[in-house]
Amino acid sequence: MRRAQITGWGGCAPPTVLANADLEQIMDTTDEWISSRSGIKERRISHTDNTELGRVAAERALAAAGLRPGDIELIIYATLTPDMLVPSASGVLQSKLGADGCAAFDLNAACSGFVYGVTAASSLITTGAYDRVLVVGAERLSRWMDYSDRATSVLFGDGAGAVVMEANDGDAGVLATTLGNNGSWGDSLTVPGSGSSVSFVDAQRDHSQNALVMDGQDIFKKAVSHMAAAATEVLEKAGMTVADVDLVVPHQANQRIMEAVARRLRLSETQLFSNIESYGNT
Ligand SMILES: CC(C)(COP(=O)(O)OP(=O)(O)OC[C@H]1O[C@@H](n2cnc3c(N)ncnc32)[C@H](O)[C@@H]1OP(=O)(O)O)[C@@H](O)C(=O)NCCC(=O)NCCS
């Protein structure tokens, strides 16, 4: 059976560290509050473009797969913080990699972007449309932080990850995927001035519209129940149980969200991956 296998992976965490102690200097917060509510101790802040983080991650993934940029047939770039709307982040990355000519598109599914990207790549590989796809998930969320909004800005950081996915006729590869969305909940996480519904002039006048606004408690509750339900569904599709899984790598939004999901799924401590302490929500 033709499957899509991850054959290379790479990441890029920008070197600048913004620690909770630094945030204590600029807002009314404490290391104790941030780490007890979210598990985050520090996050990375990028001094360079989103697509630069993406380029480093992509080059590392290509090197790990033993491929050259010209071997890639499709680039999927998952982000909600592209350098700009046009040209696309996937196109900018394609140019930086020297991979002109292959297909390339951006995908905006916020926190779920990488999972959507891997699912799209896997589907396009198993249908036979492509043999080698590069999937990048990169965010420069620090650019949309209002550091006077302490409930939101302490959570987010910058970084990128990339995988190369290749067709494989053996057993290895993606076994099952599941996706879902509830568009009517969109107001819980929004950057109102980031698109065409606000004119350029109004966005310039009112900078508050260019920051990420979040209803943290609402997202918390929905994330726990829906992440657990999605994990259960994908295990069923694959004909597996939690006992068959060595490691669960959830979206790193909040340590308490991950632990609540782990409790619902009855995961052991060693089955849950977490690096949120060092990177925050990227
Ligand atoms: C944001 C989040 C950490 C807040 O935790 P919480 O336990 O729900 O905290 P609350 O929002 O109830 O706030 C409790 C109090 O802490 C205060 N507070 C908020 N941020 C604070 C900060 N950085 N430092 C100190 N106090 C803070 C609030 O003002 C509130 O004070 P009040 O009770 O006097 O009004 C949590 O809801 C969360 O992580 N949600 C998910 C967010 C998420 O995943 N978003 C990304 C999606 S990609």
mmCIF file of C-alpha atoms and ligand atoms in Angstrom:
data_model
loop_
_atom_site.group_PDB
_atom_site.id
_atom_site.type_symbol
_atom_site.label_atom_id
_atom_site.label_comp_id
_atom_site.label_asym_id
_atom_site.label_seq_id
_atom_site.Cartn_x
_atom_site.Cartn_y
_atom_site.Cartn_z
ATOM 1 C CA MET A 1 0.000 0.000 0.000
ATOM 2 C CA ARG A 2 1.305 3.437 -0.940
ATOM 3 C CA ARG A 3 1.872 5.600 2.144
ATOM 4 C CA ALA A 4 3.473 8.956 2.946
ATOM 5 C CA GLN A 5 6.534 8.549 5.137
ATOM 6 C CA ILE A 6 8.375 11.292 7.004
ATOM 7 C CA THR A 7 11.979 10.910 5.820
ATOM 8 C CA GLY A 8 13.517 14.134 7.119
ATOM 9 C CA TRP A 9 12.814 16.699 9.777
ATOM 10 C CA GLY A 10 14.350 19.901 11.046
ATOM 11 C CA GLY A 11 13.582 22.833 13.303
ATOM 12 C CA CYS A 12 14.658 26.404 13.932
ATOM 13 C CA ALA A 13 14.375 28.109 17.310
ATOM 14 C CA PRO A 14 15.647 31.692 17.148
ATOM 15 C CA PRO A 15 18.425 32.338 19.689
ATOM 16 C CA THR A 16 16.870 35.250 21.596
ATOM 17 C CA VAL A 17 15.239 34.077 24.835
ATOM 18 C CA LEU A 18 12.405 36.031 26.475
ATOM 19 C CA ALA A 19 12.178 34.622 29.993
ATOM 20 C CA ASN A 20 9.346 35.063 32.483
ATOM 21 C CA ALA A 21 11.753 37.198 34.530
ATOM 22 C CA ASP A 22 12.038 39.580 31.539
ATOM 23 C CA LEU A 23 8.245 39.835 31.292
ATOM 24 C CA GLU A 24 8.114 40.722 34.997
ATOM 25 C CA GLN A 25 10.046 43.891 34.055
ATOM 26 C CA ILE A 26 7.511 45.101 31.469
ATOM 27 C CA MET A 27 4.103 44.006 32.800
ATOM 28 C CA ASP A 28 2.263 43.186 36.005
ATOM 29 C CA THR A 29 3.015 39.452 36.101
ATOM 30 C CA THR A 30 5.188 36.904 37.883
ATOM 31 C CA ASP A 31 7.199 33.851 36.905
ATOM 32 C CA GLU A 32 5.077 31.935 39.426
ATOM 33 C CA TRP A 33 1.777 32.926 37.730
ATOM 34 C CA ILE A 34 2.965 32.161 34.208
ATOM 35 C CA SER A 35 4.588 28.825 35.011
ATOM 36 C CA SER A 36 1.802 27.560 37.261
ATOM 37 C CA ARG A 37 -0.964 28.525 34.766
ATOM 38 C CA SER A 38 0.782 27.490 31.543
ATOM 39 C CA GLY A 39 4.002 25.546 32.254
ATOM 40 C CA ILE A 40 5.998 28.164 30.306
ATOM 41 C CA LYS A 41 9.329 29.474 31.654
ATOM 42 C CA GLU A 42 10.680 31.097 28.498
ATOM 43 C CA ARG A 43 9.980 31.547 24.786
ATOM 44 C CA ARG A 44 12.066 32.496 21.729
ATOM 45 C CA ILE A 45 11.732 35.790 19.854
ATOM 46 C CA SER A 46 12.832 36.082 16.234
ATOM 47 C CA HIS A 47 14.782 39.067 14.918
ATOM 48 C CA THR A 48 14.231 37.849 11.372
ATOM 49 C CA ASP A 49 11.387 36.927 9.026
ATOM 50 C CA ASN A 50 9.088 33.946 9.462
ATOM 51 C CA THR A 51 10.381 32.513 6.170
ATOM 52 C CA GLU A 52 13.969 32.696 7.444
ATOM 53 C CA LEU A 53 12.983 30.421 10.331
ATOM 54 C CA GLY A 54 11.165 28.263 7.785
ATOM 55 C CA ARG A 55 14.189 28.177 5.487
ATOM 56 C CA VAL A 56 16.541 26.954 8.213
ATOM 57 C CA ALA A 57 14.054 24.276 9.320
ATOM 58 C CA ALA A 58 13.438 23.222 5.696
ATOM 59 C CA GLU A 59 17.157 22.991 4.847
ATOM 60 C CA ARG A 60 17.710 20.819 7.914
ATOM 61 C CA ALA A 61 14.782 18.571 6.963
ATOM 62 C CA LEU A 62 16.065 18.248 3.381
ATOM 63 C CA ALA A 63 19.570 17.400 4.631
ATOM 64 C CA ALA A 64 18.164 14.758 6.983
ATOM 65 C CA ALA A 65 16.204 13.227 4.076
ATOM 66 C CA GLY A 66 19.275 13.331 1.837
ATOM 67 C CA LEU A 67 17.441 15.452 -0.746
ATOM 68 C CA ARG A 68 18.194 18.665 -2.632
ATOM 69 C CA PRO A 69 15.624 21.486 -2.895
ATOM 70 C CA GLY A 70 15.118 20.618 -6.579
ATOM 71 C CA ASP A 71 13.881 17.140 -5.601
ATOM 72 C CA ILE A 72 10.795 18.608 -3.893
ATOM 73 C CA GLU A 73 7.575 18.619 -5.970
ATOM 74 C CA LEU A 74 5.307 20.555 -3.598
ATOM 75 C CA ILE A 75 5.847 22.957 -0.676
ATOM 76 C CA ILE A 76 3.051 23.383 1.896
ATOM 77 C CA TYR A 77 3.693 26.273 4.292
ATOM 78 C CA ALA A 78 1.415 26.329 7.350
ATOM 79 C CA THR A 79 1.391 29.692 9.107
ATOM 80 C CA LEU A 80 -0.876 32.469 10.328
ATOM 81 C CA THR A 81 2.007 34.945 10.472
ATOM 82 C CA PRO A 82 3.430 34.985 6.924
ATOM 83 C CA ASP A 83 6.007 37.693 6.135
ATOM 84 C CA MET A 84 3.230 39.316 4.071
ATOM 85 C CA LEU A 85 0.056 38.128 2.334
ATOM 86 C CA VAL A 86 1.524 38.357 -1.167
ATOM 87 C CA PRO A 87 3.850 36.835 -2.190
ATOM 88 C CA SER A 88 2.954 33.726 -0.221
ATOM 89 C CA ALA A 89 5.276 32.364 2.460
ATOM 90 C CA SER A 90 5.569 29.153 0.435
ATOM 91 C CA GLY A 91 6.667 31.179 -2.599
ATOM 92 C CA VAL A 92 9.198 33.199 -0.590
ATOM 93 C CA LEU A 93 10.606 29.985 0.879
ATOM 94 C CA GLN A 94 10.708 28.373 -2.561
ATOM 95 C CA SER A 95 12.826 31.249 -3.834
ATOM 96 C CA LYS A 96 15.125 31.124 -0.786
ATOM 97 C CA LEU A 97 15.637 27.389 -1.223
ATOM 98 C CA GLY A 98 16.257 27.716 -4.970
ATOM 99 C CA ALA A 99 13.364 25.352 -5.687
ATOM 100 C CA ASP A 100 11.535 27.421 -8.326
ATOM 101 C CA GLY A 101 9.158 25.487 -10.537
ATOM 102 C CA CYS A 102 7.524 23.114 -8.066
ATOM 103 C CA ALA A 103 4.008 23.652 -6.686
ATOM 104 C CA ALA A 104 3.690 25.732 -3.510
ATOM 105 C CA PHE A 105 0.824 26.961 -1.354
ATOM 106 C CA ASP A 106 0.171 28.456 2.085
ATOM 107 C CA LEU A 107 -2.213 26.960 4.576
ATOM 108 C CA ASN A 108 -3.729 28.834 7.535
ATOM 109 C CA ALA A 109 -5.180 26.548 10.179
ATOM 110 C CA ALA A 110 -3.638 28.368 13.187
ATOM 111 C CA CYS A 111 -2.513 25.937 15.914
ATOM 112 C CA SER A 112 -3.523 22.956 13.776
ATOM 113 C CA GLY A 113 -1.570 24.135 10.726
ATOM 114 C CA PHE A 114 1.141 21.501 10.863
ATOM 115 C CA VAL A 115 -1.395 18.668 11.296
ATOM 116 C CA TYR A 116 -3.413 20.027 8.357
ATOM 117 C CA GLY A 117 -0.203 20.292 6.298
ATOM 118 C CA VAL A 118 0.856 16.722 7.041
ATOM 119 C CA THR A 119 -2.670 15.483 6.258
ATOM 120 C CA ALA A 120 -2.756 17.371 2.937
ATOM 121 C CA ALA A 121 0.708 16.099 1.999
ATOM 122 C CA SER A 122 -0.148 12.540 2.978
ATOM 123 C CA SER A 123 -3.373 12.612 0.942
ATOM 124 C CA LEU A 124 -1.644 14.051 -2.132
ATOM 125 C CA ILE A 125 1.105 11.424 -1.898
ATOM 126 C CA THR A 126 -1.195 8.440 -1.410
ATOM 127 C CA THR A 127 -3.316 9.461 -4.410
ATOM 128 C CA GLY A 128 -0.141 9.454 -6.495
ATOM 129 C CA ALA A 129 -0.224 13.176 -7.293
ATOM 130 C CA TYR A 130 3.206 13.793 -5.711
ATOM 131 C CA ASP A 131 6.144 11.699 -4.514
ATOM 132 C CA ARG A 132 8.076 14.237 -2.404
ATOM 133 C CA VAL A 133 6.475 17.053 -0.383
ATOM 134 C CA LEU A 134 8.013 19.572 2.018
ATOM 135 C CA VAL A 135 5.727 20.639 4.884
ATOM 136 C CA VAL A 136 6.719 23.642 6.998
ATOM 137 C CA GLY A 137 5.002 24.955 10.120
ATOM 138 C CA ALA A 138 6.388 28.333 11.179
ATOM 139 C CA GLU A 139 5.164 31.228 13.305
ATOM 140 C CA ARG A 140 6.448 34.640 14.247
ATOM 141 C CA LEU A 141 3.671 35.317 16.719
ATOM 142 C CA SER A 142 5.724 37.831 18.698
ATOM 143 C CA ARG A 143 4.910 40.361 15.943
ATOM 144 C CA TRP A 144 1.212 40.210 16.884
ATOM 145 C CA MET A 145 1.672 40.373 20.627
ATOM 146 C CA ASP A 146 0.378 43.342 22.566
ATOM 147 C CA TYR A 147 2.714 43.184 25.562
ATOM 148 C CA SER A 148 0.220 45.254 27.581
ATOM 149 C CA ASP A 149 -2.206 42.302 27.345
ATOM 150 C CA ARG A 150 -0.648 40.069 29.983
ATOM 151 C CA ALA A 151 -3.211 37.263 29.646
ATOM 152 C CA THR A 152 -2.261 36.612 26.003
ATOM 153 C CA SER A 153 1.276 37.820 25.339
ATOM 154 C CA VAL A 154 2.988 35.608 27.930
ATOM 155 C CA LEU A 155 1.964 32.446 26.087
ATOM 156 C CA PHE A 156 3.399 32.839 22.589
ATOM 157 C CA GLY A 157 6.823 32.568 20.932
ATOM 158 C CA ASP A 158 8.478 32.169 17.525
ATOM 159 C CA GLY A 159 9.874 29.099 15.781
ATOM 160 C CA ALA A 160 9.647 26.725 12.835
ATOM 161 C CA GLY A 161 9.563 23.025 12.082
ATOM 162 C CA ALA A 162 9.676 21.172 8.771
ATOM 163 C CA VAL A 163 9.319 17.632 7.486
ATOM 164 C CA VAL A 164 9.995 15.978 4.156
ATOM 165 C CA MET A 165 7.343 13.414 3.233
ATOM 166 C CA GLU A 166 7.986 10.804 0.565
ATOM 167 C CA ALA A 167 5.987 8.040 -1.080
ATOM 168 C CA ASN A 168 6.703 4.581 0.305
ATOM 169 C CA ASP A 169 5.232 1.281 -0.838
ATOM 170 C CA GLY A 170 6.197 -0.513 2.396
ATOM 171 C CA ASP A 171 4.603 -0.434 5.841
ATOM 172 C CA ALA A 172 6.158 2.809 7.096
ATOM 173 C CA GLY A 173 4.230 6.052 6.873
ATOM 174 C CA VAL A 174 1.126 7.892 8.010
ATOM 175 C CA LEU A 175 -1.474 5.322 9.113
ATOM 176 C CA ALA A 176 -4.479 7.597 9.677
ATOM 177 C CA THR A 177 -5.402 11.264 10.048
ATOM 178 C CA THR A 178 -8.407 13.169 11.308
ATOM 179 C CA LEU A 179 -9.276 16.843 10.986
ATOM 180 C CA GLY A 180 -12.094 19.056 12.248
ATOM 181 C CA ASN A 181 -13.027 22.709 12.626
ATOM 182 C CA ASN A 182 -15.734 24.922 14.177
ATOM 183 C CA GLY A 183 -15.741 28.220 12.346
ATOM 184 C CA SER A 184 -18.401 29.694 14.635
ATOM 185 C CA TRP A 185 -15.856 29.746 17.500
ATOM 186 C CA GLY A 186 -13.541 32.063 15.574
ATOM 187 C CA ASP A 187 -14.043 35.034 17.898
ATOM 188 C CA SER A 188 -12.097 33.216 20.629
ATOM 189 C CA LEU A 189 -8.817 33.880 18.826
ATOM 190 C CA THR A 190 -8.615 36.730 16.364
ATOM 191 C CA VAL A 191 -6.470 39.507 14.900
ATOM 192 C CA PRO A 192 -9.284 41.792 13.693
ATOM 193 C CA GLY A 193 -7.143 44.184 11.645
ATOM 194 C CA SER A 194 -5.074 41.589 9.835
ATOM 195 C CA GLY A 195 -7.190 41.237 6.698
ATOM 196 C CA SER A 196 -9.280 43.098 4.157
ATOM 197 C CA SER A 197 -12.290 43.707 6.428
ATOM 198 C CA VAL A 198 -10.355 46.611 7.975
ATOM 199 C CA SER A 199 -9.001 49.195 5.551
ATOM 200 C CA PHE A 200 -5.290 49.971 5.496
ATOM 201 C CA VAL A 201 -5.991 53.512 6.787
ATOM 202 C CA ASP A 202 -8.160 52.328 9.723
ATOM 203 C CA ALA A 203 -5.595 49.674 10.679
ATOM 204 C CA GLN A 204 -2.905 52.381 10.759
ATOM 205 C CA ARG A 205 -5.115 54.601 12.946
ATOM 206 C CA ASP A 206 -6.064 51.891 15.446
ATOM 207 C CA HIS A 207 -3.099 49.665 16.207
ATOM 208 C CA SER A 208 -5.056 47.690 18.798
ATOM 209 C CA GLN A 209 -6.660 45.837 15.860
ATOM 210 C CA ASN A 210 -3.314 44.390 14.836
ATOM 211 C CA ALA A 211 -2.794 42.377 18.012
ATOM 212 C CA LEU A 212 -3.905 38.830 18.750
ATOM 213 C CA VAL A 213 -6.986 38.857 21.004
ATOM 214 C CA MET A 214 -7.871 35.678 22.869
ATOM 215 C CA ASP A 215 -10.533 34.220 25.143
ATOM 216 C CA GLY A 216 -8.137 31.898 26.967
ATOM 217 C CA GLN A 217 -10.628 30.091 29.197
ATOM 218 C CA ASP A 218 -12.952 29.302 26.306
ATOM 219 C CA ILE A 219 -10.088 27.919 24.189
ATOM 220 C CA PHE A 220 -8.812 25.915 27.150
ATOM 221 C CA LYS A 221 -12.083 24.021 27.634
ATOM 222 C CA LYS A 222 -12.644 23.389 23.932
ATOM 223 C CA ALA A 223 -9.038 22.329 23.314
ATOM 224 C CA VAL A 224 -9.149 19.656 26.019
ATOM 225 C CA SER A 225 -12.342 17.988 24.849
ATOM 226 C CA HIS A 226 -11.632 18.232 21.105
ATOM 227 C CA MET A 227 -7.969 17.197 21.209
ATOM 228 C CA ALA A 228 -8.930 14.118 23.231
ATOM 229 C CA ALA A 229 -11.821 13.323 20.853
ATOM 230 C CA ALA A 230 -9.592 13.738 17.760
ATOM 231 C CA ALA A 231 -6.912 11.479 19.257
ATOM 232 C CA THR A 232 -9.516 8.806 20.055
ATOM 233 C CA GLU A 233 -10.948 9.046 16.531
ATOM 234 C CA VAL A 234 -7.585 8.735 14.762
ATOM 235 C CA LEU A 235 -6.612 5.743 16.907
ATOM 236 C CA GLU A 236 -9.872 4.047 15.929
ATOM 237 C CA LYS A 237 -9.196 4.751 12.243
ATOM 238 C CA ALA A 238 -5.742 3.187 12.582
ATOM 239 C CA GLY A 239 -7.163 0.201 14.467
ATOM 240 C CA MET A 240 -4.995 0.963 17.475
ATOM 241 C CA THR A 241 -5.345 1.840 21.153
ATOM 242 C CA VAL A 242 -3.410 4.190 23.405
ATOM 243 C CA ALA A 243 -1.358 1.197 24.570
ATOM 244 C CA ASP A 244 0.076 0.852 21.034
ATOM 245 C CA VAL A 245 1.450 4.399 21.053
ATOM 246 C CA ASP A 246 4.969 5.215 22.259
ATOM 247 C CA LEU A 247 4.680 8.994 22.230
ATOM 248 C CA VAL A 248 1.927 11.595 21.856
ATOM 249 C CA VAL A 249 3.196 14.976 20.617
ATOM 250 C CA PRO A 250 0.341 17.450 21.166
ATOM 251 C CA HIS A 251 0.218 21.092 20.128
ATOM 252 C CA GLN A 252 2.146 22.945 22.843
ATOM 253 C CA ALA A 253 -0.491 25.479 23.935
ATOM 254 C CA ASN A 254 -0.526 25.026 27.698
ATOM 255 C CA GLN A 255 0.952 22.326 29.965
ATOM 256 C CA ARG A 256 -2.375 22.073 31.816
ATOM 257 C CA ILE A 257 -4.235 21.474 28.521
ATOM 258 C CA MET A 258 -1.800 18.707 27.601
ATOM 259 C CA GLU A 259 -2.089 17.078 31.033
ATOM 260 C CA ALA A 260 -5.889 17.241 30.946
ATOM 261 C CA VAL A 261 -5.885 15.592 27.493
ATOM 262 C CA ALA A 262 -3.434 12.965 28.785
ATOM 263 C CA ARG A 263 -5.761 12.196 31.711
ATOM 264 C CA ARG A 264 -8.751 11.764 29.381
ATOM 265 C CA LEU A 265 -6.758 9.443 27.117
ATOM 266 C CA ARG A 266 -5.218 7.639 30.123
ATOM 267 C CA LEU A 267 -1.684 8.274 28.893
ATOM 268 C CA SER A 268 1.259 7.521 31.133
ATOM 269 C CA GLU A 269 3.730 10.321 31.902
ATOM 270 C CA THR A 270 6.318 8.866 29.514
ATOM 271 C CA GLN A 271 3.841 8.845 26.590
ATOM 272 C CA LEU A 272 3.363 12.629 26.656
ATOM 273 C CA PHE A 273 5.878 14.901 24.909
ATOM 274 C CA SER A 274 6.250 18.440 26.209
ATOM 275 C CA ASN A 275 8.800 21.191 25.566
ATOM 276 C CA ILE A 276 6.477 24.123 26.293
ATOM 277 C CA GLU A 277 8.629 25.145 29.273
ATOM 278 C CA SER A 278 11.375 26.353 26.896
ATOM 279 C CA TYR A 279 9.438 27.533 23.835
ATOM 280 C CA GLY A 280 5.893 28.551 24.852
ATOM 281 C CA ASN A 281 3.182 28.284 22.219
ATOM 282 C CA THR A 282 4.835 28.626 18.822
HETATM 283 C C1 LIG B 1 -4.578 32.117 29.244
HETATM 284 C C2 LIG B 1 -4.583 31.135 30.405
HETATM 285 C C3 LIG B 1 -3.161 30.740 30.760
HETATM 286 C C4 LIG B 1 -5.212 31.839 31.583
HETATM 287 O O1 LIG B 1 -5.288 30.961 32.680
HETATM 288 P P1 LIG B 1 -6.580 30.978 33.629
HETATM 289 O O2 LIG B 1 -6.312 30.049 34.720
HETATM 290 O O3 LIG B 1 -7.741 30.694 32.728
HETATM 291 O O4 LIG B 1 -6.561 32.432 34.152
HETATM 292 P P2 LIG B 1 -7.735 33.523 34.073
HETATM 293 O O5 LIG B 1 -7.913 33.966 32.649
HETATM 294 O O6 LIG B 1 -8.912 32.941 34.783
HETATM 295 O O7 LIG B 1 -7.135 34.691 34.911
HETATM 296 C C5 LIG B 1 -7.061 34.609 36.300
HETATM 297 C C6 LIG B 1 -6.555 35.908 36.847
HETATM 298 O O8 LIG B 1 -5.163 36.076 36.478
HETATM 299 C C7 LIG B 1 -4.976 37.351 35.887
HETATM 300 N N1 LIG B 1 -3.929 37.252 34.884
HETATM 301 C C8 LIG B 1 -4.065 37.033 33.552
HETATM 302 N N2 LIG B 1 -2.852 37.005 32.979
HETATM 303 C C9 LIG B 1 -1.941 37.212 33.951
HETATM 304 C C10 LIG B 1 -0.545 37.284 33.972
HETATM 305 N N3 LIG B 1 0.218 37.133 32.867
HETATM 306 N N4 LIG B 1 0.077 37.494 35.152
HETATM 307 C C11 LIG B 1 -0.630 37.626 36.279
HETATM 308 N N5 LIG B 1 -1.980 37.573 36.329
HETATM 309 C C12 LIG B 1 -2.622 37.363 35.165
HETATM 310 C C13 LIG B 1 -6.315 37.696 35.293
HETATM 311 O O9 LIG B 1 -6.426 39.098 35.149
HETATM 312 C C14 LIG B 1 -7.269 37.141 36.313
HETATM 313 O O10 LIG B 1 -7.350 38.050 37.382
HETATM 314 P P3 LIG B 1 -8.762 38.338 38.073
HETATM 315 O O11 LIG B 1 -9.223 37.023 38.627
HETATM 316 O O12 LIG B 1 -8.411 39.353 39.103
HETATM 317 O O13 LIG B 1 -9.639 38.844 36.980
HETATM 318 C C15 LIG B 1 -5.395 29.874 30.039
HETATM 319 O O14 LIG B 1 -6.758 30.177 29.987
HETATM 320 C C16 LIG B 1 -4.976 29.268 28.724
HETATM 321 O O15 LIG B 1 -3.835 28.884 28.519
HETATM 322 N N6 LIG B 1 -5.921 29.124 27.799
HETATM 323 C C17 LIG B 1 -5.633 28.519 26.491
HETATM 324 C C18 LIG B 1 -5.036 29.548 25.603
HETATM 325 C C19 LIG B 1 -4.537 28.951 24.333
HETATM 326 O O16 LIG B 1 -4.210 27.801 24.252
HETATM 327 N N7 LIG B 1 -4.456 29.814 23.352
HETATM 328 C C20 LIG B 1 -3.812 29.519 22.163
HETATM 329 C C21 LIG B 1 -4.594 28.846 21.211
HETATM 330 S S1 LIG B 1 -3.476 28.561 19.976
#
